[in-house]
Coordinates of C-alpha atoms and ligand atoms in Angstrom, one line a residue:
X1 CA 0.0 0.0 0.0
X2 CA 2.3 2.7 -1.0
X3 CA -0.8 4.5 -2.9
X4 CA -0.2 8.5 -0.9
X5 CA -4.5 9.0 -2.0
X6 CA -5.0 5.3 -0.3
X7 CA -3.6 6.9 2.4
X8 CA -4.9 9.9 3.1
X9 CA -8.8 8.2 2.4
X10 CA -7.3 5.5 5.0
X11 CA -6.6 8.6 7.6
X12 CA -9.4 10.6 6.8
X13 CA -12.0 7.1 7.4
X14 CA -10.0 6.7 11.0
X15 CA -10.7 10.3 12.3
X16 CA -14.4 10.6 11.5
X17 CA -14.3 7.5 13.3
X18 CA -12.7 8.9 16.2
X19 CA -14.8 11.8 16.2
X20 CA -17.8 9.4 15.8
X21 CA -16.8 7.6 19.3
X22 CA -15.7 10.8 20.8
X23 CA -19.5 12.4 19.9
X24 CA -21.4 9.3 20.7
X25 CA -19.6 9.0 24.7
X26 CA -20.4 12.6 25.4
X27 CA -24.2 12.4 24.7
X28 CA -24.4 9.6 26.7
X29 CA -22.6 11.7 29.5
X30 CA -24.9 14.5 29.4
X31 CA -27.9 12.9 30.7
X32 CA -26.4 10.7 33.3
X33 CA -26.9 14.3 35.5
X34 CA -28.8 12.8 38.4
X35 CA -32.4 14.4 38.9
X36 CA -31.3 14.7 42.4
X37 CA -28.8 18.0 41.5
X38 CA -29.7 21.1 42.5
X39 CA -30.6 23.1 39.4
X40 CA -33.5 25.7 40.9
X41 CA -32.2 29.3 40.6
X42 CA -32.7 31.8 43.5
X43 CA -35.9 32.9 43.2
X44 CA -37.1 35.9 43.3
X45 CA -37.9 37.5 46.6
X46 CA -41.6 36.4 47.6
X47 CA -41.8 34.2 44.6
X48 CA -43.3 30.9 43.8
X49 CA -41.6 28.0 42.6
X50 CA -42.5 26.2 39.8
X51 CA -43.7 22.6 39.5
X52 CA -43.0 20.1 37.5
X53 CA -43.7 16.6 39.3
X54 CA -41.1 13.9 38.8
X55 CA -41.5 10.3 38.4
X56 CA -44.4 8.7 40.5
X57 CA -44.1 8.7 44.1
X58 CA -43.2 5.4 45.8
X59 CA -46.1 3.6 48.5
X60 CA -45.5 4.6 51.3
X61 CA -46.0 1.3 52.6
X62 CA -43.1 -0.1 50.6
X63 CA -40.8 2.7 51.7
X64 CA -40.6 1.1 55.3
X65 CA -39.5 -2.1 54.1
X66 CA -36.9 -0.8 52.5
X67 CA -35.5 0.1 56.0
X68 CA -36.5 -2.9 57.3
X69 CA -34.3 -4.8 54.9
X70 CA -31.8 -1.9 55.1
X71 CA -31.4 -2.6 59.2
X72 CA -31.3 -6.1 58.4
X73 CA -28.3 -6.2 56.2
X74 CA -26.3 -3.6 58.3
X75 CA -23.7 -2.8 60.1
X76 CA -26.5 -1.4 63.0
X77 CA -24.8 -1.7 66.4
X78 CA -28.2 -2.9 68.2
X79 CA -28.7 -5.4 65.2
X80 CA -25.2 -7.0 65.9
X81 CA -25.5 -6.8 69.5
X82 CA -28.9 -8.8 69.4
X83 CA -27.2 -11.2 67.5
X84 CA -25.0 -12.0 70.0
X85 CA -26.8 -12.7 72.3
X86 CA -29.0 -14.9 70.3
X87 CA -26.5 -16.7 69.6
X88 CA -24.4 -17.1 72.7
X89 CA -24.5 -20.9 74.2
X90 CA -25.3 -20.1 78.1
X91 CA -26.6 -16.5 78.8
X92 CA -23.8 -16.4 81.6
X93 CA -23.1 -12.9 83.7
X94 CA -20.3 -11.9 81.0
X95 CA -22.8 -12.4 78.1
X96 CA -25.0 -10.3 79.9
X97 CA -22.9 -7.5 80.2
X98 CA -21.4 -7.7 76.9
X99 CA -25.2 -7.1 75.8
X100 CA -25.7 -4.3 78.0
X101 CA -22.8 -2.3 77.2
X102 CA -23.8 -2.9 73.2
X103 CA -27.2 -2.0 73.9
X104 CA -25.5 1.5 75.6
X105 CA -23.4 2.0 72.7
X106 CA -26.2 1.4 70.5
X107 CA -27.7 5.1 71.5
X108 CA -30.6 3.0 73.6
X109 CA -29.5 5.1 76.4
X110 CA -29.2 4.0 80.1
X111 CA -33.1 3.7 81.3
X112 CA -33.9 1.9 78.2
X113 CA -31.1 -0.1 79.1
X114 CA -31.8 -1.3 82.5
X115 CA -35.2 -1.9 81.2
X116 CA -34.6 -4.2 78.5
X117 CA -32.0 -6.3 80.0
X118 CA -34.1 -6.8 83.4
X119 CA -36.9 -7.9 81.4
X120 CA -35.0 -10.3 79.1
X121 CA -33.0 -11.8 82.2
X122 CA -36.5 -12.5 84.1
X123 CA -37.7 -13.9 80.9
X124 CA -35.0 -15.8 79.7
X125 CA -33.5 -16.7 83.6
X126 CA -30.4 -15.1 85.0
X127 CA -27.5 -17.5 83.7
X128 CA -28.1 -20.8 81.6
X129 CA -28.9 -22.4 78.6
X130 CA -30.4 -20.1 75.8
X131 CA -33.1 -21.4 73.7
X132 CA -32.5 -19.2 70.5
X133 CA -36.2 -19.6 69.6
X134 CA -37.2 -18.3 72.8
X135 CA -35.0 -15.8 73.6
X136 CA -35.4 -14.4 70.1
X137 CA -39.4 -14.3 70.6
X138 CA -38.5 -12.6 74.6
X139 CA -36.2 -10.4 72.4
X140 CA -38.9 -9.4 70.1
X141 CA -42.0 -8.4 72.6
X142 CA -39.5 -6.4 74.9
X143 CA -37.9 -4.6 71.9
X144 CA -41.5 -3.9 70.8
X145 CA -42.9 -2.8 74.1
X146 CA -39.7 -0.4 74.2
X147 CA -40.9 1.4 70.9
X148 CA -44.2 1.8 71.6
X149 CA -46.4 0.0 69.4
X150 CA -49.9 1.9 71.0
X151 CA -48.6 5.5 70.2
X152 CA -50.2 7.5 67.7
X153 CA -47.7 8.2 64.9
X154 CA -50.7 9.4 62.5
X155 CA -49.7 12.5 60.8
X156 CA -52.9 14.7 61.8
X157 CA -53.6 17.0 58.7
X158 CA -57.7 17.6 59.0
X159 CA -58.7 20.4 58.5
X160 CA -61.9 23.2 58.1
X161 CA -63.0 24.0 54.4
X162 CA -60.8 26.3 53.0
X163 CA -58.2 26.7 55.2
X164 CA -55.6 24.5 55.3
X165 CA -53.5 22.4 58.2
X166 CA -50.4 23.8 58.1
X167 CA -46.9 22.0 59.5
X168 CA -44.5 23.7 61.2
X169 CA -41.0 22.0 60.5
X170 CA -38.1 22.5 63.3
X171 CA -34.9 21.7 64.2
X172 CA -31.0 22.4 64.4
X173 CA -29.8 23.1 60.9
X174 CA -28.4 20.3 58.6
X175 CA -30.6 17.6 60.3
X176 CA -32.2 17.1 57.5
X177 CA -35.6 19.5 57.8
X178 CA -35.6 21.2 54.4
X179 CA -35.1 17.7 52.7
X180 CA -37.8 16.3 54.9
X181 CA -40.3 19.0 53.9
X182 CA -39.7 18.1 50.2
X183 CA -40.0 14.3 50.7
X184 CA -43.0 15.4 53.2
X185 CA -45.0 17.1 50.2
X186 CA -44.6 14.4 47.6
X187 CA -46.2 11.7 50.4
X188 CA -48.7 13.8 51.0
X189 CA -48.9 14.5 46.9
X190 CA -49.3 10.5 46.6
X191 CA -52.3 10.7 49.3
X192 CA -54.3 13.1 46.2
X193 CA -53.4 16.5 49.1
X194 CA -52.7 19.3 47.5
X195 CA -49.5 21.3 49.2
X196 CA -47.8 24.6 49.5
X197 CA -44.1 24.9 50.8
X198 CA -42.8 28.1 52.8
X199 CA -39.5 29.0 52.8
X200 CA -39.3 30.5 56.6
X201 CA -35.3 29.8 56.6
X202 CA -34.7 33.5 55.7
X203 CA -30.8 33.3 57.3
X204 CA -28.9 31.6 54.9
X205 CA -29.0 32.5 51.1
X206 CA -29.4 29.2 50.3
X207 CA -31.7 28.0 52.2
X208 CA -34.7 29.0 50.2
X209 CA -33.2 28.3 46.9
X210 CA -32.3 24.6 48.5
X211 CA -36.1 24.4 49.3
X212 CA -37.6 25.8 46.2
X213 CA -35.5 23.1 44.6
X214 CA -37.0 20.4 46.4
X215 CA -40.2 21.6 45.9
X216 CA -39.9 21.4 41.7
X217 CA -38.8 18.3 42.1
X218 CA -41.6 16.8 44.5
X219 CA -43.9 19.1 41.9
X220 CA -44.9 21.6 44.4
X221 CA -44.8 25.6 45.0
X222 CA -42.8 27.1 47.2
X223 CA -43.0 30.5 48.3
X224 CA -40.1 32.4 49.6
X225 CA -38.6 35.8 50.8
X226 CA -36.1 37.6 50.3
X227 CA -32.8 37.3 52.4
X228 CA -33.0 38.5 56.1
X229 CA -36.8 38.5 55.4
X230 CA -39.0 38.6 58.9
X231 CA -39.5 34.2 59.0
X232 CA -42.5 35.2 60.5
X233 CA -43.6 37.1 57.5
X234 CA -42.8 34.5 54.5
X235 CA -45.0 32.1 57.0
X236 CA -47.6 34.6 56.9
X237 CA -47.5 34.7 53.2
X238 CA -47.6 31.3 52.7
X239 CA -50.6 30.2 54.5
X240 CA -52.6 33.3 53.2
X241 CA -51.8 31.9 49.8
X242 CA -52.4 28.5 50.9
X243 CA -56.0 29.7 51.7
X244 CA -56.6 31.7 48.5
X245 CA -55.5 28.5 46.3
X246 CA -57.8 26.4 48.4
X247 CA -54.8 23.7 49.6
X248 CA -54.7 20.7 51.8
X249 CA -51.7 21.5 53.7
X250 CA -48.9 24.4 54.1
X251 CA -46.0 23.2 55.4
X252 CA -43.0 25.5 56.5
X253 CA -39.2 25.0 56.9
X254 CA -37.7 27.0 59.4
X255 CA -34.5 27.9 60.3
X256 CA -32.0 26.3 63.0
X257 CA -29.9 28.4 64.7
X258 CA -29.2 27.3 68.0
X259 CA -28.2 31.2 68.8
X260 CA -29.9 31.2 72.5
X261 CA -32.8 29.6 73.6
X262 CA -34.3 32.9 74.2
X263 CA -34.0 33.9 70.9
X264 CA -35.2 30.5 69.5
X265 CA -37.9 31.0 71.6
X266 CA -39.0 34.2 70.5
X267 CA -38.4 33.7 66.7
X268 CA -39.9 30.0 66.6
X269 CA -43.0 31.8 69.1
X270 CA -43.3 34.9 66.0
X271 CA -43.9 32.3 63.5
X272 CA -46.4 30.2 65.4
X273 CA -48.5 33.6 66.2
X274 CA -48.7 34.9 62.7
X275 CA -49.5 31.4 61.2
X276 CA -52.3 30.6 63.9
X277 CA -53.7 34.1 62.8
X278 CA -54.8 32.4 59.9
X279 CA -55.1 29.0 60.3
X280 CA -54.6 26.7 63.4
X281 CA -50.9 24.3 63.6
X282 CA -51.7 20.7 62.4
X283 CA -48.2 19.7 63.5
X284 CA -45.5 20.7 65.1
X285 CA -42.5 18.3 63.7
X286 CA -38.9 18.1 65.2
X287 CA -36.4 16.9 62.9
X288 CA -33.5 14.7 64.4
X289 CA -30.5 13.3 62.9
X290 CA -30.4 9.9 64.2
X291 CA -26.0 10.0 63.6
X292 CA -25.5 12.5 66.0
X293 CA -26.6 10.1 69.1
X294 CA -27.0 11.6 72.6
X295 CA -25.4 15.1 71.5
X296 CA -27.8 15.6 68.7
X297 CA -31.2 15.0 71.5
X298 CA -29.4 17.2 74.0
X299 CA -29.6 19.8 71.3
X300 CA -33.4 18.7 70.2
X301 CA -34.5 19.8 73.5
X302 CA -34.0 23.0 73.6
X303 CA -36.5 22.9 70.5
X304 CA -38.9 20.5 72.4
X305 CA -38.6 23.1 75.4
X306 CA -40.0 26.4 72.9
X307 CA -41.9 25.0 70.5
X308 CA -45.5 22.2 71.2
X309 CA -43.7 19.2 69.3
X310 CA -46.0 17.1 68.0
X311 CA -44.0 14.7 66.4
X312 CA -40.4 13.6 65.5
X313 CA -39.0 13.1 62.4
X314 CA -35.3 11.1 63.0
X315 CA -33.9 11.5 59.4
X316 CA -30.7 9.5 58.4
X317 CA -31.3 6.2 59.6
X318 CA -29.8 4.6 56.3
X319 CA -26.1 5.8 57.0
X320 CA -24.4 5.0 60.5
X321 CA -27.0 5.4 63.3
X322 CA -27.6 3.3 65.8
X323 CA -31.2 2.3 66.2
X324 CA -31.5 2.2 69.7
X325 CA -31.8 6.6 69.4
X326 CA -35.5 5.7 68.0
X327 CA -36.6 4.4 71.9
X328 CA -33.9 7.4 73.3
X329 CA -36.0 10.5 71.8
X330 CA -39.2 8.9 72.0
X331 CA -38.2 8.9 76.2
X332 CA -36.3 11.9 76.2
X333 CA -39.2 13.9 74.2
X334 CA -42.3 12.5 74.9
X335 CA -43.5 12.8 71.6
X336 CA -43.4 9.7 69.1
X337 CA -41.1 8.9 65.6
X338 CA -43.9 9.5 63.4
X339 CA -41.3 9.5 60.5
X340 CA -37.8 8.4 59.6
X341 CA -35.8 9.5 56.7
X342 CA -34.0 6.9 54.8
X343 CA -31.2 8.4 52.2
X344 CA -30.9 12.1 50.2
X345 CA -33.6 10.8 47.5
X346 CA -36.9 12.0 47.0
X347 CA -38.8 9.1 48.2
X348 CA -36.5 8.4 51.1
X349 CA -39.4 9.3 54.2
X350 CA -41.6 6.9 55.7
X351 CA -44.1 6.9 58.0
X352 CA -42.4 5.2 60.9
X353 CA -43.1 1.4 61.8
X354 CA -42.3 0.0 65.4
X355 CA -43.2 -3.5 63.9
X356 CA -40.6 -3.3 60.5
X357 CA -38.7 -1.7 62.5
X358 CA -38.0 -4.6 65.5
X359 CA -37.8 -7.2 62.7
X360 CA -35.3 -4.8 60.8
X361 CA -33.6 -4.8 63.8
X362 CA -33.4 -8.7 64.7
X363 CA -32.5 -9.5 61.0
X364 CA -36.0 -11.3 60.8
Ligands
LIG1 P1 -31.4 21.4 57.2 O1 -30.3 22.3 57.4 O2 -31.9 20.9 58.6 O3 -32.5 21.9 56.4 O4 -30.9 20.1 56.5 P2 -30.9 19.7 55.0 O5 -32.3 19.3 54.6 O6 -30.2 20.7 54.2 O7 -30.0 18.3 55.0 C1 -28.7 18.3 55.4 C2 -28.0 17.1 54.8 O8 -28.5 15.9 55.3 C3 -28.1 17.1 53.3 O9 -26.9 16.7 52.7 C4 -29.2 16.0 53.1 O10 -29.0 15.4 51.8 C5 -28.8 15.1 54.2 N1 -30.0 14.2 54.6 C6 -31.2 14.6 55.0 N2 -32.0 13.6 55.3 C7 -31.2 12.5 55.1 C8 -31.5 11.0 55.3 O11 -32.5 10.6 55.7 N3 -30.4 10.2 55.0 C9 -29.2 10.7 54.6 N4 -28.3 9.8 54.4 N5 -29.0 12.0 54.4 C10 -30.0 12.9 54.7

């Protein structure tokens, strides 16, 4: 082949087939953007979001099982310790306090503790031969009783003819509330309610944008102030738009600063006045992030201590948390998990389930 026109035909060929290759890889890059990114643009002060609804919402039902199956297969401290002691040969004093100081590590928390471990060893017999079966089922019931099977984790959104129940959403910043309130809206969305978002997180710049971005993406509006904006006000707004368009529910994202309690206090008490001006609060929820173990509920109170909580919402119960924080707040609080968030995605919330949660946590 020493033809030069062979050639250059042969070189020409080989670089529109490079360039070919080269063209086809980056289209196929360009979508791979996750729909999770971030893409909303500040909006305008006081302005509405758009919507656009995603892909259908996930049952709710199925969402818990995920966990379930998620608690079974992991690394969860409580999960191992149970384990343990399931499978120990005699339930001697060692075993016993091997389980308790797991149980303690496991963010159960020391009444808990105590509890559980009396009961089990009155159940099961102080030392002796452990019947797996047994002590599994004795494992099971006390676990249970500890979570509170009889406590009313129903998310109460009645409410009169044209004015809607409105959700007040708290807690220390980067818990996990603004997320919540997005994957809050699309359950409700799935349940036929129709929901307005408000943007009450006036502090940081990005906290509204960060909102108004979930709320596209769950395919709701979001209203919003500008920067510095009164909190009280944009909640003001929000549920007297939430009455003119004749929605379901408002709910509201609120900022976190853990400045002093006095000033939590009167800021959270502001936005509660306003708000009940116009319509009465549905539900007070705290937002917890179940990673940050005792610490985390020492700073929860002071929000538990300001504000009427009427529910908990532990979010990041996927990643490293212990499960034994789920009985913790519950006892610390008073008030019951009525939701647990399960990873950054959209569809990651679900109503809370002391019975998937037990089996989660015994592997079962
Ligand atoms: P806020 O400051 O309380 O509003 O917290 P954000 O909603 O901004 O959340 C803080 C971080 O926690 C974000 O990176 C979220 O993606 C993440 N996050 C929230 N909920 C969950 C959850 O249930 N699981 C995991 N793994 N991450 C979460």
């Amino acid at each position: 082949m020493n033809n030069p026109t062979l050639w250059i035909v042969v070189g020409i060929v080989v670089a529109l087939a490079v360039v070919g290759v080269l063209w086809l890889t980056r289209r196929r890059k360009v979508p791979a953007v996750p729909s999770e990114t971030p893409h909303a643009t500040m909006p305008e002060p006081g302005a509405v979001g758009t919507v656009a609804p995603t892909s259908e919402p996930e049952h709710p039902a199925s969402r818990m099982t995920r966990l379930r199956r998620r608690l079974a297969s992991s690394q969860n401290g409580l999960a191992r310790a149970l384990a343990d002691l399931l499978s120990a040969d005699r339930l001697d004093a060692a075993t016993w306090e091997g389980f308790e100081t797991t149980l303690l590590a496991a963010d159960l928390g020391v009444g808990p503790t105590t509890e559980l471990v009396s009961a089990l060893r009155a159940k099961l017999g102080i030392e002796g031969t452990a019947d797996p079966k047994q002590a599994r089922q004795a494992l099971h019931d006390e676990l249970l009783e500890l979570v509170g099977p009889s406590m009313d984790r129903a998310l109460h959104l009645d409410h009169a003819a044209g004015v809607p129940a409105v959700v007040l959403v708290v807690g220390v910043n980067g818990t996990g509330k603004t997320t919540t309130v997005g994957k809050l809206a699309r359950i409700l969305l799935s349940e036929g309610k129709t929901v307005l978002l408000g943007a009450a997180d006036t502090f940081r710049a990005a906290a509204s944008e960060q909102l108004s971005t979930w709320g596209s993406r769950a395919g709701v509006e979001t209203v919003t102030g500008a920067e510095g904006a009164d909190p009280a006000s944009v909640a003001y707004q929000t549920v007297e738009r939430g009455i003119a368009q004749g929605v379901d529910a408002v709910l509201i994202d609120t900022a976190g600063r853990l400045h002093t309690k006095v000033g939590l206090m009167d800021e959270l008490g502001k936005v509660k006045r306003v708000i009940e001006k116009l319509a009465p609060l549905a539900e007070v929820l705290l937002v917890i992030d179940a990673t940050t173990g005792q610490n985390g509920l020492a700073q929860a109170r002071v929000f538990a201590e300001v504000v009427d909580v009427t529910g908990l919402v532990l979010t990041k119960l996927d990643g490293s948390a212990k499960g034994g924080i789920v009985v913790a707040v519950q006892r610390e609080l008073g008030v019951p998990v009525k939701l647990v968030g399960l990873g950054e995605g959209l569809d990651d919330l679900a109503p809370f389930d002391p019975e998937q949660f037990v089996a989660g946590l015994l592997g079962e």
